[in-house]
Short mmCIF file of C-alpha atoms (C1' of nucleotides) in Angstrom, two decimals:
data_model
loop_
_atom_site.label_atom_id
_atom_site.label_comp_id
_atom_site.label_asym_id
_atom_site.label_seq_id
_atom_site.Cartn_x
_atom_site.Cartn_y
_atom_site.Cartn_z
CA MET A 1014 20.06 -106.68 139.59
CA ASP A 1015 20.15 -110.07 141.26
CA ALA A 1016 17.17 -112.00 139.87
CA ARG A 1017 18.09 -115.38 141.30
CA LEU A 1018 15.45 -115.47 144.01
CA SER A 1019 12.77 -114.48 141.54
CA ARG A 1020 13.92 -117.10 139.05
CA MET A 1021 14.17 -119.94 141.53
CA LEU A 1022 10.68 -119.23 142.86
CA HIS A 1023 9.40 -119.32 139.30
CA LEU A 1024 11.01 -122.70 138.71
CA LEU A 1025 9.91 -124.23 141.99
CA ILE A 1026 6.29 -123.42 141.23
CA HIS A 1027 6.57 -124.96 137.79
CA MET A 1028 8.20 -128.03 139.27
CA GLY A 1029 5.37 -128.32 141.78
CA ARG A 1030 2.93 -128.74 138.88
CA MET A 1031 4.92 -131.19 136.83
CA ALA A 1032 4.80 -134.96 136.85
CA GLY A 1033 8.39 -135.73 135.99
CA PRO A 1034 11.67 -133.93 136.51
CA LEU A 1035 12.50 -130.63 134.85
CA THR A 1036 15.68 -130.50 132.79
CA SER A 1037 18.00 -127.53 133.04
CA GLU A 1038 17.44 -127.03 129.35
CA ALA A 1039 13.66 -126.72 129.72
CA ALA A 1040 14.06 -124.53 132.79
CA ALA A 1041 16.42 -122.25 130.91
CA THR A 1042 13.85 -121.88 128.14
CA MET A 1043 11.17 -120.96 130.67
CA LEU A 1044 13.40 -118.32 132.24
CA GLY A 1045 14.86 -117.08 129.00
CA THR A 1046 18.35 -117.95 130.14
CA ASN A 1047 21.03 -120.59 129.95
CA PRO A 1048 21.05 -124.19 131.29
CA VAL A 1049 24.39 -123.59 132.99
CA VAL A 1050 22.97 -120.64 134.88
CA VAL A 1051 20.06 -122.82 135.97
CA ARG A 1052 22.39 -125.52 137.30
CA ARG A 1053 24.56 -122.98 139.02
CA THR A 1054 21.63 -121.42 140.80
CA MET A 1055 19.72 -124.62 141.53
CA SER A 1056 22.76 -126.17 143.14
CA GLY A 1057 22.10 -124.03 146.21
CA LEU A 1058 18.55 -125.39 146.49
CA ARG A 1059 19.89 -128.92 146.10
CA ASP A 1060 22.46 -128.42 148.85
CA ALA A 1061 19.71 -127.04 151.07
CA GLY A 1062 17.62 -130.16 150.50
CA TYR A 1063 14.72 -128.64 148.58
CA VAL A 1064 15.33 -130.31 145.21
CA ARG A 1065 17.42 -133.11 143.82
CA SER A 1066 19.15 -133.53 140.49
CA VAL A 1067 19.41 -136.74 138.49
CA LYS A 1068 21.78 -137.30 135.61
CA GLY A 1069 21.22 -139.10 132.35
CA HIS A 1070 18.15 -140.15 130.41
CA GLY A 1071 14.94 -138.99 132.04
CA GLY A 1072 16.97 -137.00 134.54
CA GLY A 1073 16.62 -133.39 135.64
CA TRP A 1074 15.42 -131.50 138.70
CA SER A 1075 12.68 -132.61 141.09
CA LEU A 1076 11.18 -131.25 144.28
CA ILE A 1077 11.90 -133.27 147.41
CA ARG A 1078 10.05 -130.95 149.80
CA ASP A 1079 6.47 -129.80 149.76
CA LEU A 1080 6.11 -126.22 148.54
CA ASP A 1081 4.20 -125.57 151.76
CA ASP A 1082 7.40 -126.19 153.66
CA ILE A 1083 9.52 -123.76 151.63
CA THR A 1084 9.33 -120.01 152.20
CA MET A 1085 10.72 -117.23 150.08
CA LEU A 1086 13.25 -116.73 152.87
CA ASP A 1087 14.34 -120.36 152.63
CA VAL A 1088 15.02 -119.92 148.95
CA HIS A 1089 16.85 -116.65 149.53
CA ARG A 1090 19.06 -118.29 152.14
CA ALA A 1091 19.68 -121.33 149.97
CA LEU A 1092 21.06 -119.00 147.33
CA GLY A 1093 23.82 -117.99 149.67
CA GLU A 1094 22.85 -115.02 151.84
CA ASN A 1095 23.42 -112.58 149.05
CA ARG A 1096 23.59 -108.86 149.34
CA ILE A 1097 20.16 -107.31 149.82
CA PHE A 1098 20.91 -103.61 149.46
CA ALA A 1099 22.54 -101.74 146.63
CA LEU A 1100 23.31 -99.10 149.22
CA GLY A 1101 25.76 -99.07 152.07
CA PRO A 1102 28.61 -97.48 153.98
CA ALA A 1103 31.72 -96.45 152.09
CA ASP A 1104 33.91 -98.20 154.67
CA PRO A 1105 32.25 -100.30 157.39
CA THR A 1106 35.50 -100.35 159.36
CA ALA A 1107 36.29 -96.65 159.20
CA THR A 1108 38.45 -95.11 161.91
CA CYS A 1109 37.18 -91.59 161.26
CA LEU A 1110 34.67 -90.80 164.01
CA VAL A 1111 32.47 -88.81 161.64
CA GLU A 1112 32.28 -91.76 159.33
CA GLN A 1113 31.57 -94.06 162.26
CA ALA A 1114 28.63 -91.89 163.27
CA VAL A 1115 27.34 -91.91 159.69
CA ASN A 1116 27.76 -95.66 159.49
CA ALA A 1117 25.88 -96.18 162.74
CA SER A 1118 22.86 -94.27 161.49
CA LEU A 1119 22.87 -95.71 158.01
CA GLU A 1120 23.48 -99.28 159.11
CA GLY A 1121 20.79 -98.97 161.75
CA ALA A 1122 18.20 -97.99 159.16
CA LEU A 1123 19.36 -100.71 156.78
CA ARG A 1124 19.28 -103.31 159.54
CA GLU A 1125 15.68 -102.51 160.36
CA ALA A 1126 14.62 -102.61 156.72
CA GLU A 1127 16.47 -105.87 156.20
CA ALA A 1128 14.85 -107.44 159.25
CA LEU A 1129 11.41 -106.46 157.94
CA LEU A 1130 12.18 -107.81 154.50
CA LEU A 1131 13.35 -111.13 155.91
CA ARG A 1132 10.21 -111.36 158.06
CA ARG A 1133 8.06 -110.76 155.01
CA LEU A 1134 9.98 -113.31 152.97
CA ASN A 1135 9.51 -115.75 155.81
CA ASP A 1136 5.77 -115.10 155.86
CA VAL A 1137 5.22 -116.33 152.32
CA SER A 1138 5.49 -119.99 151.37
CA VAL A 1139 6.14 -120.93 147.79
CA ALA A 1140 2.87 -122.84 147.91
CA SER A 1141 0.97 -119.63 148.64
CA ILE A 1142 2.53 -118.00 145.59
CA ALA A 1143 1.44 -121.02 143.57
CA ALA A 1144 -2.06 -120.57 144.97
CA ASP A 1145 -1.96 -116.95 143.89
CA PHE A 1146 -1.04 -118.13 140.41
CA ASP A 1147 -4.11 -120.42 140.41
CA HIS A 1148 -6.21 -117.42 141.24
CA ARG A 1149 -4.72 -115.35 138.45
CA PHE A 1150 -5.11 -118.24 136.04
CA ALA A 1151 -8.77 -118.75 136.90
CA GLU A 1152 -9.43 -115.05 136.37
CA SER A 1153 -7.38 -114.70 133.23
CA PRO A 1154 -9.34 -113.41 130.22
CA ASP A 1155 -8.15 -116.43 128.19
CA ILE A 1156 -10.36 -118.63 130.30
CA GLY A 1157 -13.11 -116.43 131.62
CA GLU A 1158 -14.46 -116.51 135.15
CA THR A 1159 -17.19 -119.08 134.44
CA GLU A 1160 -17.05 -122.60 135.83
CA ALA A 1161 -17.69 -123.97 132.33
CA SER A 1162 -13.99 -124.55 131.76
CA GLY A 1163 -12.67 -128.05 132.10
CA ARG A 1164 -9.81 -127.34 129.74
CA ARG A 1165 -6.70 -125.74 131.20
CA THR A 1166 -3.96 -125.04 128.74
CA SER A 1167 -0.55 -124.11 130.00
CA SER A 1168 -0.40 -120.35 130.31
CA ASP A 1169 3.33 -119.95 129.95
CA MET B 1257 28.04 -101.01 146.48
CA ASP B 1258 26.69 -97.51 146.15
CA ALA B 1259 28.47 -95.48 148.82
CA ARG B 1260 27.31 -92.06 147.69
CA LEU B 1261 24.82 -91.46 150.46
CA SER B 1262 27.37 -92.45 153.06
CA ARG B 1263 30.00 -90.20 151.53
CA MET B 1264 27.79 -87.15 151.17
CA LEU B 1265 26.64 -87.42 154.78
CA HIS B 1266 30.27 -87.58 155.80
CA LEU B 1267 31.07 -84.43 153.86
CA LEU B 1268 28.02 -82.49 155.03
CA ILE B 1269 28.99 -83.05 158.65
CA HIS B 1270 32.51 -81.88 157.99
CA MET B 1271 31.20 -78.83 156.19
CA GLY B 1272 28.97 -78.05 159.15
CA ARG B 1273 32.04 -77.72 161.35
CA MET B 1274 34.18 -75.67 159.01
CA ALA B 1275 34.50 -71.93 158.82
CA GLY B 1276 35.17 -71.54 155.11
CA PRO B 1277 34.26 -73.56 152.04
CA LEU B 1278 35.53 -77.08 151.39
CA THR B 1279 37.32 -77.67 148.13
CA SER B 1280 36.63 -80.80 146.10
CA GLU B 1281 40.30 -81.60 146.46
CA ALA B 1282 40.18 -81.55 150.27
CA ALA B 1283 36.90 -83.46 150.29
CA ALA B 1284 38.38 -86.11 148.03
CA THR B 1285 41.29 -86.51 150.43
CA MET B 1286 38.88 -86.97 153.35
CA LEU B 1287 36.93 -89.60 151.48
CA GLY B 1288 39.92 -91.28 149.94
CA THR B 1289 38.64 -90.59 146.46
CA ASN B 1290 38.86 -88.22 143.54
CA PRO B 1291 37.84 -84.54 143.24
CA VAL B 1292 35.84 -85.26 140.10
CA VAL B 1293 33.82 -87.89 141.91
CA VAL B 1294 33.15 -85.37 144.66
CA ARG B 1295 31.90 -82.74 142.19
CA ARG B 1296 29.78 -85.29 140.39
CA THR B 1297 28.10 -86.42 143.57
CA MET B 1298 27.82 -83.02 145.23
CA SER B 1299 26.13 -81.58 142.16
CA GLY B 1300 22.93 -83.35 143.22
CA LEU B 1301 23.04 -81.66 146.62
CA ARG B 1302 23.66 -78.32 144.96
CA ASP B 1303 20.69 -78.77 142.62
CA ALA B 1304 18.56 -79.67 145.62
CA GLY B 1305 19.56 -76.45 147.36
CA TYR B 1306 21.53 -77.89 150.26
CA VAL B 1307 24.98 -76.62 149.29
CA ARG B 1308 26.47 -74.18 146.87
CA SER B 1309 29.69 -74.21 144.92
CA VAL B 1310 31.93 -71.24 144.25
CA LYS B 1311 34.67 -71.15 141.66
CA GLY B 1312 38.07 -69.57 141.85
CA HIS B 1313 40.33 -68.48 144.67
CA GLY B 1314 38.85 -69.23 148.05
CA GLY B 1315 36.05 -71.14 146.40
CA GLY B 1316 34.69 -74.58 147.14
CA TRP B 1317 31.57 -76.08 148.68
CA SER B 1318 29.49 -74.51 151.45
CA LEU B 1319 26.31 -75.41 153.28
CA ILE B 1320 23.34 -73.18 152.58
CA ARG B 1321 20.88 -75.07 154.77
CA ASP B 1322 21.07 -75.92 158.44
CA LEU B 1323 21.98 -79.54 159.05
CA ASP B 1324 18.88 -79.70 161.22
CA ASP B 1325 16.81 -79.19 158.10
CA ILE B 1326 18.45 -81.97 156.09
CA THR B 1327 17.55 -85.61 156.67
CA MET B 1328 19.30 -88.70 155.41
CA LEU B 1329 16.31 -89.16 153.12
CA ASP B 1330 16.77 -85.67 151.69
CA VAL B 1331 20.35 -86.52 150.80
CA HIS B 1332 19.33 -89.88 149.35
CA ARG B 1333 16.73 -88.19 147.16
CA ALA B 1334 19.12 -85.45 146.11
CA LEU B 1335 21.43 -88.13 144.79
CA GLY B 1336 18.82 -89.15 142.29
CA GLU B 1337 16.44 -91.78 143.67
CA ASN B 1338 18.92 -94.53 143.14
CA ARG B 1339 18.28 -98.23 143.37
CA ILE B 1340 17.90 -99.40 146.97
CA PHE B 1341 17.86 -103.17 146.57
CA ALA B 1342 20.40 -105.46 144.97
CA LEU B 1343 17.51 -107.89 144.63
CA GLY B 1344 14.49 -107.87 142.41
CA PRO B 1345 12.23 -109.53 139.87
CA ALA B 1346 13.78 -111.01 136.74
CA ASP B 1347 11.21 -109.23 134.57
CA PRO B 1348 8.81 -106.74 136.20
CA THR B 1349 6.61 -106.78 133.08
CA ALA B 1350 6.37 -110.54 132.67
CA THR B 1351 3.39 -112.00 130.85
CA CYS B 1352 3.82 -115.43 132.41
CA LEU B 1353 1.21 -115.71 135.17
CA VAL B 1354 3.55 -117.73 137.39
CA GLU B 1355 6.13 -115.01 137.13
CA GLN B 1356 3.48 -112.39 137.81
CA ALA B 1357 2.51 -114.17 141.00
CA VAL B 1358 6.16 -114.37 142.05
CA ASN B 1359 6.65 -110.71 141.25
CA ALA B 1360 3.60 -109.71 143.28
CA SER B 1361 4.91 -111.46 146.39
CA LEU B 1362 8.51 -110.35 146.00
CA GLU B 1363 7.67 -106.77 145.11
CA GLY B 1364 5.23 -106.57 148.00
CA ALA B 1365 7.91 -107.55 150.47
CA LEU B 1366 10.43 -105.20 148.89
CA ARG B 1367 7.95 -102.34 148.91
CA GLU B 1368 7.33 -102.71 152.61
CA ALA B 1369 11.02 -102.88 153.41
CA GLU B 1370 11.72 -99.86 151.21
CA ALA B 1371 8.96 -97.87 152.87
CA LEU B 1372 10.42 -98.64 156.28
CA LEU B 1373 13.91 -97.72 155.16
CA LEU B 1374 12.74 -94.40 153.77
CA ARG B 1375 10.85 -93.67 156.99
CA ARG B 1376 13.97 -94.39 159.00
CA LEU B 1377 16.11 -92.24 156.72
CA ASN B 1378 13.55 -89.49 157.12
CA ASP B 1379 13.71 -89.80 160.92
CA VAL B 1380 17.38 -88.88 161.09
CA SER B 1381 18.65 -85.38 160.43
CA VAL B 1382 22.25 -84.86 159.46
CA ALA B 1383 22.53 -82.67 162.55
CA SER B 1384 21.67 -85.61 164.77
CA ILE B 1385 24.44 -87.64 163.18
CA ALA B 1386 26.79 -84.75 163.84
CA ALA B 1387 25.62 -84.76 167.45
CA ASP B 1388 26.37 -88.46 167.62
CA PHE B 1389 29.85 -87.69 166.37
CA ASP B 1390 30.28 -85.16 169.19
CA HIS B 1391 29.35 -87.87 171.63
CA ARG B 1392 31.83 -90.31 170.15
CA PHE B 1393 34.50 -87.64 170.09
CA ALA B 1394 33.98 -86.72 173.75
CA GLU B 1395 34.23 -90.37 174.71
CA SER B 1396 37.16 -91.20 172.49
CA PRO B 1397 40.19 -92.55 174.40
CA ASP B 1398 42.38 -89.88 172.77
CA ILE B 1399 40.64 -87.27 174.88
CA GLY B 1400 39.25 -89.05 177.89
CA GLU B 1401 35.83 -88.45 179.40
CA THR B 1402 36.94 -85.71 181.78
CA GLU B 1403 35.88 -82.11 181.30
CA ALA B 1404 39.52 -81.03 181.59
CA SER B 1405 39.87 -80.82 177.82
CA GLY B 1406 39.71 -77.42 176.26
CA ARG B 1407 41.76 -78.57 173.33
CA ARG B 1408 39.98 -80.35 170.49
CA THR B 1409 42.18 -81.55 167.73
CA SER B 1410 40.64 -82.69 164.51
CA SER B 1411 39.95 -86.38 164.75
CA ASP B 1412 40.11 -87.21 161.06
"C1'" DT C 1227 27.98 -148.25 123.09
"C1'" DA C 1228 25.38 -144.00 122.02
"C1'" DT C 1229 22.69 -140.57 124.01
"C1'" DT C 1230 21.00 -137.78 127.57
"C1'" DT C 1231 21.71 -134.89 131.37
"C1'" DT C 1232 24.15 -132.94 135.28
"C1'" DG C 1233 28.84 -130.92 137.30
"C1'" DC C 1234 32.15 -127.82 136.83
"C1'" DA C 1235 35.95 -124.99 135.26
"C1'" DA C 1236 37.27 -121.25 132.50
"C1'" DC C 1237 36.38 -117.96 130.19
"C1'" DA C 1238 33.47 -113.53 127.98
"C1'" DT C 1239 29.78 -109.98 128.54
"C1'" DC C 1240 27.14 -106.47 130.82
"C1'" DG C 1241 25.72 -102.65 133.84
"C1'" DA C 1242 26.45 -99.46 137.44
"C1'" DA C 1243 29.65 -97.15 140.44
"C1'" DA C 1244 33.97 -95.37 140.74
"C1'" DG C 1245 38.35 -93.65 139.04
"C1'" DT C 1246 40.97 -90.83 135.63
"C1'" DT C 1247 42.27 -87.47 132.14
"C1'" DA C 1248 41.54 -83.42 129.72
"C1'" DC C 1249 39.81 -79.13 128.81
"C1'" DG C 1250 36.57 -75.24 129.43
"C1'" DT C 1251 34.66 -71.50 132.53
"C1'" DG C 1252 34.47 -68.22 136.08
"C1'" DA C 1253 36.52 -65.76 140.02
"C1'" DT C 1254 40.14 -63.70 142.57
"C1'" DA C 1255 44.88 -62.19 143.62
"C1'" DG C 1256 48.61 -59.58 142.37
"C1'" DC D 1148 45.30 -57.88 132.75
"C1'" DT D 1149 47.29 -62.07 133.54
"C1'" DA D 1150 48.30 -66.09 136.37
"C1'" DT D 1151 46.26 -69.16 139.32
"C1'" DC D 1152 42.71 -71.43 141.65
"C1'" DA D 1153 38.60 -74.11 141.74
"C1'" DC D 1154 34.44 -75.84 139.74
"C1'" DG D 1155 31.79 -78.05 135.33
"C1'" DT D 1156 31.65 -81.55 132.30
"C1'" DA D 1157 32.65 -84.82 128.72
"C1'" DA D 1158 34.89 -88.99 127.65
"C1'" DC D 1159 37.30 -92.76 128.77
"C1'" DT D 1160 39.00 -96.64 131.77
"C1'" DT D 1161 38.60 -99.67 135.76
"C1'" DT D 1162 36.27 -102.61 138.92
"C1'" DC D 1163 32.95 -105.81 140.72
"C1'" DG D 1164 29.26 -109.00 140.74
"C1'" DA D 1165 25.70 -111.19 138.09
"C1'" DT D 1166 25.00 -113.30 133.92
"C1'" DG D 1167 26.07 -115.64 129.58
"C1'" DT D 1168 28.90 -119.09 127.01
"C1'" DT D 1169 31.88 -122.92 125.72
"C1'" DG D 1170 33.96 -127.17 126.54
"C1'" DC D 1171 34.56 -131.37 128.61
"C1'" DA D 1172 34.15 -134.98 132.30
"C1'" DA D 1173 30.97 -138.07 134.75
"C1'" DA D 1174 26.92 -140.67 135.42
"C1'" DA D 1175 22.69 -142.95 134.03
"C1'" DT D 1176 19.80 -145.11 130.74
"C1'" DA D 1177 18.17 -146.91 126.31
#
DNA sequence: TATTTTGCAACATCGAAAGTTACGTGATAG
DNA sequence: CTATCACGTAACTTTCGATGTTGCAAAATA
């Protein structure tokens, strides 16, 4: 299962709530993975202009675009237009006419589903996911729903 | 890439146009694969009641349902409710609230796309794919579009 | 200059589909 | 009744992409 989109969204939201840059090491700890994997995956977001990386002391990853201006689709695309479906034709270039007919039907259905998925990913900004997190945080049993809480400890 | 749905559709259509049963050996040749793989995959269709298998001389696989009564979705389901997306959340049971918010958005989009795909798969009977093949066959340059053709050689 | 942090290459690991081998079972031909 | 055909299934290997890991170079800062 390709979890890169999920992971990058997670990191972007964290980065949106941090003062300084986030090191690959810290990010890897958050995700329960490896710093090299973080760099590898984040490099796509850097090339797409959503984050930047700085070397050396005090370095790490920082946002250079507002989370309002980044959609889930943007992140997906920045990761390299990866395969969406685990399902597909045996041979997309088949010469057998039966197989071509099968491919036409199957690919048609997949195309429609993919188009819908991409529309939905495009509908959701990373900022709106962050807002959803705020909602969940405010309603979390650790805090209670009262407005008596000035203290907000990190929840993850 | 999981090509089982594609392959089983291919075989079902062939079986619908054959007089006798289709051996796993012949099916494997059609698909460019192995008889054991054919048996393994077809066993799901047998258990679902779409085909039957007969051992021994003159045995093989035969349809026991009209292709009109089998949809692409039926075949997909008979293969065991396999994974549809190559994409998904890093941890569907995350306790981190940020990750939960990410999962909610991502899973929502995936759910919608999956629902559409299943609807589309359900819209298409295997018989209609076979009919599409007939159309392609009639219009294939090997035959020409004239009605002068009584002869129909196998096209694959 | 020592330390921190990214960049990147070159592996190893993992999981699911697919391929392969081997042997058992049942059915039919002769 | 025996040889052969064809499926049933277990067990193993292969393949492919994502992921994990190690090692080292390069850059930036204290």
